[in-house]
Short mmCIF file of C-alpha atoms in Angstrom, two decimals:
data_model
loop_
_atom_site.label_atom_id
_atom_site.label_comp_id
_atom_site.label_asym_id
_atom_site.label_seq_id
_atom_site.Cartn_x
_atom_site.Cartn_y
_atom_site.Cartn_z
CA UNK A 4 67.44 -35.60 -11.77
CA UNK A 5 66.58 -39.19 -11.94
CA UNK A 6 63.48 -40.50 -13.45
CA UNK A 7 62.38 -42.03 -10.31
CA UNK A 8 63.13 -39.39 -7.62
CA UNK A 9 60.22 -37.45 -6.64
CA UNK A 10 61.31 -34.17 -8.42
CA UNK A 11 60.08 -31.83 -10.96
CA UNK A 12 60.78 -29.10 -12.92
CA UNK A 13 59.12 -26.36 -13.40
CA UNK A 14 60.16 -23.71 -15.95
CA UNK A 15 57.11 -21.41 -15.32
CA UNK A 16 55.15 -23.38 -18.38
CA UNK A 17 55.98 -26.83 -18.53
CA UNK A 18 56.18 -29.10 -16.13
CA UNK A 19 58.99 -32.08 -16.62
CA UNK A 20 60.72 -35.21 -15.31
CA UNK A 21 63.98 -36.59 -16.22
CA UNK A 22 67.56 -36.29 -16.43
CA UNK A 23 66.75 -33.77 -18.97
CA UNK A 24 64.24 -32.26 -17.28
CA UNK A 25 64.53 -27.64 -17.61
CA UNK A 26 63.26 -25.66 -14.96
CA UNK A 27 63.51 -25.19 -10.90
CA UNK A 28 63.93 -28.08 -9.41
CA UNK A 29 61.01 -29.03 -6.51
CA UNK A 30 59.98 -32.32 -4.32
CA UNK A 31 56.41 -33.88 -4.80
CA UNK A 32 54.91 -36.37 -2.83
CA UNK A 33 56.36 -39.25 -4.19
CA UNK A 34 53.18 -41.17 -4.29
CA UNK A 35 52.42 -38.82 -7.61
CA UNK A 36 54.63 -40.60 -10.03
CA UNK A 37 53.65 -44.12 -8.93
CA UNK A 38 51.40 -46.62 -10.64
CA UNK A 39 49.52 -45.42 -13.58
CA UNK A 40 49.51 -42.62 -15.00
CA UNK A 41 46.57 -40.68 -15.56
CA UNK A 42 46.22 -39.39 -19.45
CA UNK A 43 45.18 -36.05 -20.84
CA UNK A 44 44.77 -34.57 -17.32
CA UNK A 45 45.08 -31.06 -15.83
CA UNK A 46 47.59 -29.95 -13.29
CA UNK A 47 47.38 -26.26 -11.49
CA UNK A 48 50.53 -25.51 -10.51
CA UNK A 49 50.35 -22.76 -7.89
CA UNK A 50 54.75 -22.05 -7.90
CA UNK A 51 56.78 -19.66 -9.70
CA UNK A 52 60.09 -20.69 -11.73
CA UNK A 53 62.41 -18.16 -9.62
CA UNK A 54 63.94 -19.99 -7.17
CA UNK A 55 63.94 -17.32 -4.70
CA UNK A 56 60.19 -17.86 -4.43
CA UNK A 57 59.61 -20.11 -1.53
CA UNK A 58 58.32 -19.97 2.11
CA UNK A 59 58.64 -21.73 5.05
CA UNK A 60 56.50 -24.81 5.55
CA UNK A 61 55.61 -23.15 9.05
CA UNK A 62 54.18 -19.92 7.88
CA UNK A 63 50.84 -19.09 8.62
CA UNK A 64 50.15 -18.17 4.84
CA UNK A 65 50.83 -22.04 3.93
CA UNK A 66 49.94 -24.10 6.95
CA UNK A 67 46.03 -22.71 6.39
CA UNK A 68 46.28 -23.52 2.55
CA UNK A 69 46.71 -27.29 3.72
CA UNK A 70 44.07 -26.24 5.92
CA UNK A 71 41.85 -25.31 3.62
CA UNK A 72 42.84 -28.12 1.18
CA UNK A 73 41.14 -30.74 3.66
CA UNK A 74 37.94 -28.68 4.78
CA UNK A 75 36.80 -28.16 0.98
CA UNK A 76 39.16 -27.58 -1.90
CA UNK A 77 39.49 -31.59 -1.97
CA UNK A 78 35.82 -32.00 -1.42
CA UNK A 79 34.98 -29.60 -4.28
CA UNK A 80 37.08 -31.42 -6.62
CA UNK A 81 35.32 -34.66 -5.73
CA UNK A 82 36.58 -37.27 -8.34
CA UNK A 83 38.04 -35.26 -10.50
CA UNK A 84 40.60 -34.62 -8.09
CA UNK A 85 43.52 -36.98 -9.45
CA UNK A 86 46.00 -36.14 -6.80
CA UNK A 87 47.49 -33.06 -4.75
CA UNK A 88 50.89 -32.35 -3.25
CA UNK A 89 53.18 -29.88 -2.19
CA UNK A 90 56.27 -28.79 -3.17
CA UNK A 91 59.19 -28.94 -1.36
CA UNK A 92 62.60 -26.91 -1.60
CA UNK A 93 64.38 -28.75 0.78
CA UNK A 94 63.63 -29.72 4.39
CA UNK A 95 62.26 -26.17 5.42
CA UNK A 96 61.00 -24.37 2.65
CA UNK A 97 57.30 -24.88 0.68
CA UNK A 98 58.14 -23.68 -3.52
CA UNK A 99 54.13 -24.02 -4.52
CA UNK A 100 51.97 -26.98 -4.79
CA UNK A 101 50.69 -28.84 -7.79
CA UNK A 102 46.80 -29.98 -7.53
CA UNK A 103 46.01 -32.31 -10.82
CA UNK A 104 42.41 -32.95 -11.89
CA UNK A 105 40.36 -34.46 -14.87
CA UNK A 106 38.43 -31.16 -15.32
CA UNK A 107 40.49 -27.78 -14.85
CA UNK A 108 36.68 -25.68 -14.05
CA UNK A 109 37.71 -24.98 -10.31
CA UNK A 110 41.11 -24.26 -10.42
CA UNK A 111 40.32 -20.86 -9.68
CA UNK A 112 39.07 -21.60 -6.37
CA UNK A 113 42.63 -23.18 -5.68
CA UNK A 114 43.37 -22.43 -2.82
CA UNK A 115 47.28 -22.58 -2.56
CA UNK A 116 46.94 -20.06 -5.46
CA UNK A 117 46.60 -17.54 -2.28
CA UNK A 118 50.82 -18.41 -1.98
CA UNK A 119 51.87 -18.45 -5.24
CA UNK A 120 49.64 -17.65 -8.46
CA UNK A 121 48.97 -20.68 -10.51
CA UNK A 122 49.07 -21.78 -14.01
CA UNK A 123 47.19 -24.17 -15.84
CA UNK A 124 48.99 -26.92 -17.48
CA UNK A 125 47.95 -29.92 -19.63
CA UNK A 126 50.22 -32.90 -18.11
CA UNK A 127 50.45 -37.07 -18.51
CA UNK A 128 53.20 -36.96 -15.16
CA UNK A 129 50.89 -37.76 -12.55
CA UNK A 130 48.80 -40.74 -11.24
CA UNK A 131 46.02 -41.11 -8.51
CA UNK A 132 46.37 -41.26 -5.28
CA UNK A 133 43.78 -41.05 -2.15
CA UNK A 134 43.25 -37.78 -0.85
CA UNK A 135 44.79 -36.62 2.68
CA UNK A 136 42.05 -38.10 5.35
CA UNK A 137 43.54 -35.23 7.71
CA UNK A 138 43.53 -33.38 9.94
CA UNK A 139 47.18 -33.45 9.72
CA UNK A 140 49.09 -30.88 8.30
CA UNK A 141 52.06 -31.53 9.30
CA UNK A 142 55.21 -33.16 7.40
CA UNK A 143 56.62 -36.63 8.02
CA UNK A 144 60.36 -36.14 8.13
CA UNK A 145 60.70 -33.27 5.29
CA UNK A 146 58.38 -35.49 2.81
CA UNK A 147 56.44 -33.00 0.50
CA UNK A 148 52.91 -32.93 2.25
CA UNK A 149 50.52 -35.23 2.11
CA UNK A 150 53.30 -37.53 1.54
CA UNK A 151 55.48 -39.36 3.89
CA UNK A 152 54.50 -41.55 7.15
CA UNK A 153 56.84 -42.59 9.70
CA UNK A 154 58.04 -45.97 10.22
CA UNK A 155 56.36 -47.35 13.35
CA UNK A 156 57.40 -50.44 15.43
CA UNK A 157 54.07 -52.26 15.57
CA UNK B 18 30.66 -53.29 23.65
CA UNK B 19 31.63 -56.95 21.54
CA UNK B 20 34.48 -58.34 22.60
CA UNK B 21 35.30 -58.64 18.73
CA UNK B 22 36.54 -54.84 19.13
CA UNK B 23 37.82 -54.73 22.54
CA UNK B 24 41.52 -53.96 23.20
CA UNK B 25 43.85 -56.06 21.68
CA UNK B 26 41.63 -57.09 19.39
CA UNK B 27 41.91 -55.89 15.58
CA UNK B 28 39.43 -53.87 14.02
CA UNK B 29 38.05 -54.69 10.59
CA UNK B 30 39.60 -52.90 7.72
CA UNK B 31 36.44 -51.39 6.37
CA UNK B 32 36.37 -50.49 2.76
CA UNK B 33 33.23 -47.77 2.54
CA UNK B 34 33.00 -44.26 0.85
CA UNK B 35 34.06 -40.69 2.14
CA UNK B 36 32.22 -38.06 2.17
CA UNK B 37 33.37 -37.36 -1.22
CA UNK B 38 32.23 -40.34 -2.37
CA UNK B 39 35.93 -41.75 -2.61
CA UNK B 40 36.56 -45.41 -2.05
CA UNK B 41 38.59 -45.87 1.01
CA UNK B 42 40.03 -48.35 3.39
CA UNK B 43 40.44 -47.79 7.18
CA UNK B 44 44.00 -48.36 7.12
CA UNK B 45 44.51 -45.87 4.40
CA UNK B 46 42.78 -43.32 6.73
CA UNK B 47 44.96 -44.08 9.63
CA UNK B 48 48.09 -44.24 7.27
CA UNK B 49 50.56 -45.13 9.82
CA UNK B 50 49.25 -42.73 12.49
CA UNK B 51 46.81 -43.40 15.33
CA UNK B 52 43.45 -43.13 14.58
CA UNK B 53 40.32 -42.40 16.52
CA UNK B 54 37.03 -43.90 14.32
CA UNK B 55 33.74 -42.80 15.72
CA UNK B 56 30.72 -44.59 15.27
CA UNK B 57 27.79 -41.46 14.53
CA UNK B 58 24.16 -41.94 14.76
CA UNK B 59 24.32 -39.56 12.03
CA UNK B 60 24.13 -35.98 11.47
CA UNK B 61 20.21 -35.58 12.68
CA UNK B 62 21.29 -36.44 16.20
CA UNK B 63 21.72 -33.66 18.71
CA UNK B 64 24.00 -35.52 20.46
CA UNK B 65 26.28 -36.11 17.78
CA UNK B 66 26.21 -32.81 16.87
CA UNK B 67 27.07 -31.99 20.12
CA UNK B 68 29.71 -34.51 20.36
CA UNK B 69 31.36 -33.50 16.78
CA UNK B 70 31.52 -30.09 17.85
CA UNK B 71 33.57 -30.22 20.80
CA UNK B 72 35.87 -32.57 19.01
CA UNK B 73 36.77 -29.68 16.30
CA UNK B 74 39.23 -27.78 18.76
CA UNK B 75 40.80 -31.38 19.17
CA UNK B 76 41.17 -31.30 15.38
CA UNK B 77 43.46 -28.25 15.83
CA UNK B 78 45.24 -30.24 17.79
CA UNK B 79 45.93 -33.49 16.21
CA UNK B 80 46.77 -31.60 12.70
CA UNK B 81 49.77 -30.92 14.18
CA UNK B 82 50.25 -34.52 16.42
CA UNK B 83 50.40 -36.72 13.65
CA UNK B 84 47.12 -38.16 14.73
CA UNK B 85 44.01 -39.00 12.45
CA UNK B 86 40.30 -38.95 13.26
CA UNK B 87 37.47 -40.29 11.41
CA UNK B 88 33.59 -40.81 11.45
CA UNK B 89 31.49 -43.80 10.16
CA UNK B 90 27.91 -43.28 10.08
CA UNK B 91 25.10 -44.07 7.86
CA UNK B 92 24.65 -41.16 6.21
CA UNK B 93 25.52 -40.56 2.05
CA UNK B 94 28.31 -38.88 1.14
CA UNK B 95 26.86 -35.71 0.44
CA UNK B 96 24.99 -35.68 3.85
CA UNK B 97 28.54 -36.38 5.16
CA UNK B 98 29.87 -34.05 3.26
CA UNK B 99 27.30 -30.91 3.99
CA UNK B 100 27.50 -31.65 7.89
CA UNK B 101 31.15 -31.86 7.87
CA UNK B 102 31.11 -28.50 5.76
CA UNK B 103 28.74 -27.28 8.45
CA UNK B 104 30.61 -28.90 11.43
CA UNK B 105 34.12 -27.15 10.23
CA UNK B 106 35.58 -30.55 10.47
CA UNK B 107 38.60 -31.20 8.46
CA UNK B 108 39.00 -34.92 8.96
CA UNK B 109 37.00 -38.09 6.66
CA UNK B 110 33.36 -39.32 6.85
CA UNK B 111 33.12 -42.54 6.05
CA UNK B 112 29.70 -43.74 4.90
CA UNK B 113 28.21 -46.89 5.28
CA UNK B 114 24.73 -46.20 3.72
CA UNK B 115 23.94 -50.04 2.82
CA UNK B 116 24.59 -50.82 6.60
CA UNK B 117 27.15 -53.18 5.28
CA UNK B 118 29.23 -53.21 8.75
CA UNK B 119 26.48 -52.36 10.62
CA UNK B 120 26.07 -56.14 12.26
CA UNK B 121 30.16 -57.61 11.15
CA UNK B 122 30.97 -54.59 13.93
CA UNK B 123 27.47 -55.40 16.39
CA UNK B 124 26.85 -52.00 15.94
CA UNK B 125 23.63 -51.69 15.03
CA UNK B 126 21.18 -49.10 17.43
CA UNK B 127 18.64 -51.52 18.36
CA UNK B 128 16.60 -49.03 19.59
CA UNK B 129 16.34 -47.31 15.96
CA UNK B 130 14.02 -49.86 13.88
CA UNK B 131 13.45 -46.90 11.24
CA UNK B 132 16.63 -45.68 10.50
CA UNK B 133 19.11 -48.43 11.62
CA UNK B 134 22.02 -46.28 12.54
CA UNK B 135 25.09 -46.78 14.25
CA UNK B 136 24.94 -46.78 18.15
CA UNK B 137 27.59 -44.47 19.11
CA UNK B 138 30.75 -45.80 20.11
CA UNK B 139 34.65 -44.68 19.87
CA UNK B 140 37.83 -46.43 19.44
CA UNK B 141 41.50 -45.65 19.93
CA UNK B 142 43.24 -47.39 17.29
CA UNK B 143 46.97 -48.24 16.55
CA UNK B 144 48.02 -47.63 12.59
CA UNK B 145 47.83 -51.35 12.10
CA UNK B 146 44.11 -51.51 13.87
CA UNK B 147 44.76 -52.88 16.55
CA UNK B 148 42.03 -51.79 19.23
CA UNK B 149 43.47 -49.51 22.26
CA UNK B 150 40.62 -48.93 23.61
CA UNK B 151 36.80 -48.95 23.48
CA UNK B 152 34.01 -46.61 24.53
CA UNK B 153 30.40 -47.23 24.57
CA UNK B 154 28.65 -44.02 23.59
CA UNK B 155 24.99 -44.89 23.72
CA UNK B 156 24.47 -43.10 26.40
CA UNK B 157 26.16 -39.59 25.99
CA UNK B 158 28.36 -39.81 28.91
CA UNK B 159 29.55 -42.78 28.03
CA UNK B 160 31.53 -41.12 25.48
CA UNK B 161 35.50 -40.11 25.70
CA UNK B 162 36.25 -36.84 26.48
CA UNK B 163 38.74 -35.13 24.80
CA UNK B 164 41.05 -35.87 27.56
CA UNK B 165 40.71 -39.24 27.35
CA UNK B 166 41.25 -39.56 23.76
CA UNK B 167 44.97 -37.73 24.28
CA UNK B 168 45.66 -40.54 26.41
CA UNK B 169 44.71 -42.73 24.40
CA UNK B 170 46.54 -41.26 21.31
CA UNK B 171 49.83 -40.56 23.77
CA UNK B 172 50.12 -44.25 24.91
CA UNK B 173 49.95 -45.46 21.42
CA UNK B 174 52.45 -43.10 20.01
CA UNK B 175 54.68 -44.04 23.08
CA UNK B 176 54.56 -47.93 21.84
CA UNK B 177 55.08 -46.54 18.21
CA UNK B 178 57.73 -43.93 17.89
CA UNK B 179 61.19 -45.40 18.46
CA UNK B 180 62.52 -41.74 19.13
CA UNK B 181 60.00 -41.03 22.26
CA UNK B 182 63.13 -40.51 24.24
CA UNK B 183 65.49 -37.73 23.38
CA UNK B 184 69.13 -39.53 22.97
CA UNK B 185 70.54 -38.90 26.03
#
């Protein structure tokens, strides 16, 4: 795994990055490893370390977690919220997602928990970065939602 | 409607608040998708609430049409944010409580000398802000339908997405 890929692993209680990195294996939103990082900070991470535990993108189950990440689970976080994103197994299949925050009090409200259960984890991996404006759910060519945009010719 | 924002012309990257209070740019709300930015008296207006509602089954549609939507009104954040809650809206508020655009955008309802809101207007957007098209909403009918606004969106994803055309 290279430092600057948009992976992580996940070993069920740490999260890591690096070539050295233990755990499954999972695609952020790249966005979440660039510019500063933010210290000391919280991450739920709403996946499970067996890598037979994923779901389509498409299923119902997931598509209204995004869903509901837009109408008020980023709201309620308000700026605490240091960044969100998905996880991606590879072009099809959704592993968990990873919402980060200064204060960990509504984490139980999370709801991607609904897929997978999450765990609290103190973390120094990810930086800020704006919230989804939505209403798109949708992926831009396999990026880990919210990530990704496609090129455009104007 | 000023021909500073008629088609063609580029509309200003506004840097105002969202309904969470989060500092945000226009262009990072479009983020390399189309973008249709209303202009909201604000959330005490029947007509706007009228107007935001039937937009919400639009919403369904655009979630999935890489296609963004956004208001800009006067109201605070958390006014934003409790009407949106209320609304079921799932796209960004922008707020513009100091009336800071209000005039740069000739805007401003003239016929509101208390509140100084918005005068309703829409615009179909490219990524890049260029203005597709314009719609003068002070009177309600002036207003795009729903229709109109898939036009709008399909002719500017037609001039944006190289792979429109399935390779032959």
């Amino acid at each position: 795994m290279r430092t600057g890929s948009s992976r992580v692993a996940w070993d069920g209680a740490m999260l890591a990055r690096g070539l050295d990195a233990r755990g499954r294996r999972l695609r952020a939103d790249p966005r979440c490893f660039v510019g500063e990082r933010v210290a000391g900070a919280w991450a739920h991470v709403c996946a499970l370390a067996d890598e037979d535990a994923a779901l389509p993108f498409d299923d119902p189950l997931v598509q209204q977690a995004r869903r509901d990440a837009l109408a008020w689970w980023i709201p309620m976080l308000g700026p605490s919220l240091v960044c969100m994103t998905t996880l991606a197994v590879d072009s099809v299949h959704y592993g968990g997602a990873i919402t980060v925050a200064r204060d960990p009090s509504r984490f139980r409200d999370d709801p991607f928990a609904r897929v997978f259960p999450g765990t609290v984890v103190r973390t120094d991996l990810f930086a800020d970065v704006p919230p989804p404006a939505g209403p798109v759910i949708e992926r831009m060519a396999g990026v880990a939602w919210p990530g990704g945009a496609f090129a455009t010719t104007r | 409607m000023s021909a500073a924002l008629a088609p063609t012309r580029c509309f200003p990257d506004l840097e105002l608040p969202d309904h969470t209070g989060r500092p945000r740019r226009l262009s990072e709300v479009a983020g390399g998708d189309p973008l249709v930015l209303l202009a909201s008296r604000g959330w005490w207006c029947p007509k706007e609430q009228r107007y935001l509602r039937s937009l919400l089954f639009f919403q369904d549609e655009l979630e999935v049409a890489y296609a963004r939507l956004a208001v800009l009104s006067v109201d605070p954040p958390e006014v934003q944010a409790a009407f949106r809650a209320g609304l079921g809206a799932r796209f960004t508020f922008l707020s513009d409580a100091d009336r800071r655009y209000l005039d740069v955008l000739g805007l401003r309802e003239t016929t509101d000398t208390v509140h100084h809101p918005y005068r309703p207007a829409a615009f179909s957007l490219y990524p890049d802000l260029t203005v597709h098209a314009a719609y003068n909403g002070y009177w309600y009918l002036g207003r795009p339908t729903v229709e109109e606004l898939r036009q709008d969106l399909r002719a500017i994803a037609m001039r944006l997405r190289p792979d429109r055309e399935l390779a032959g």
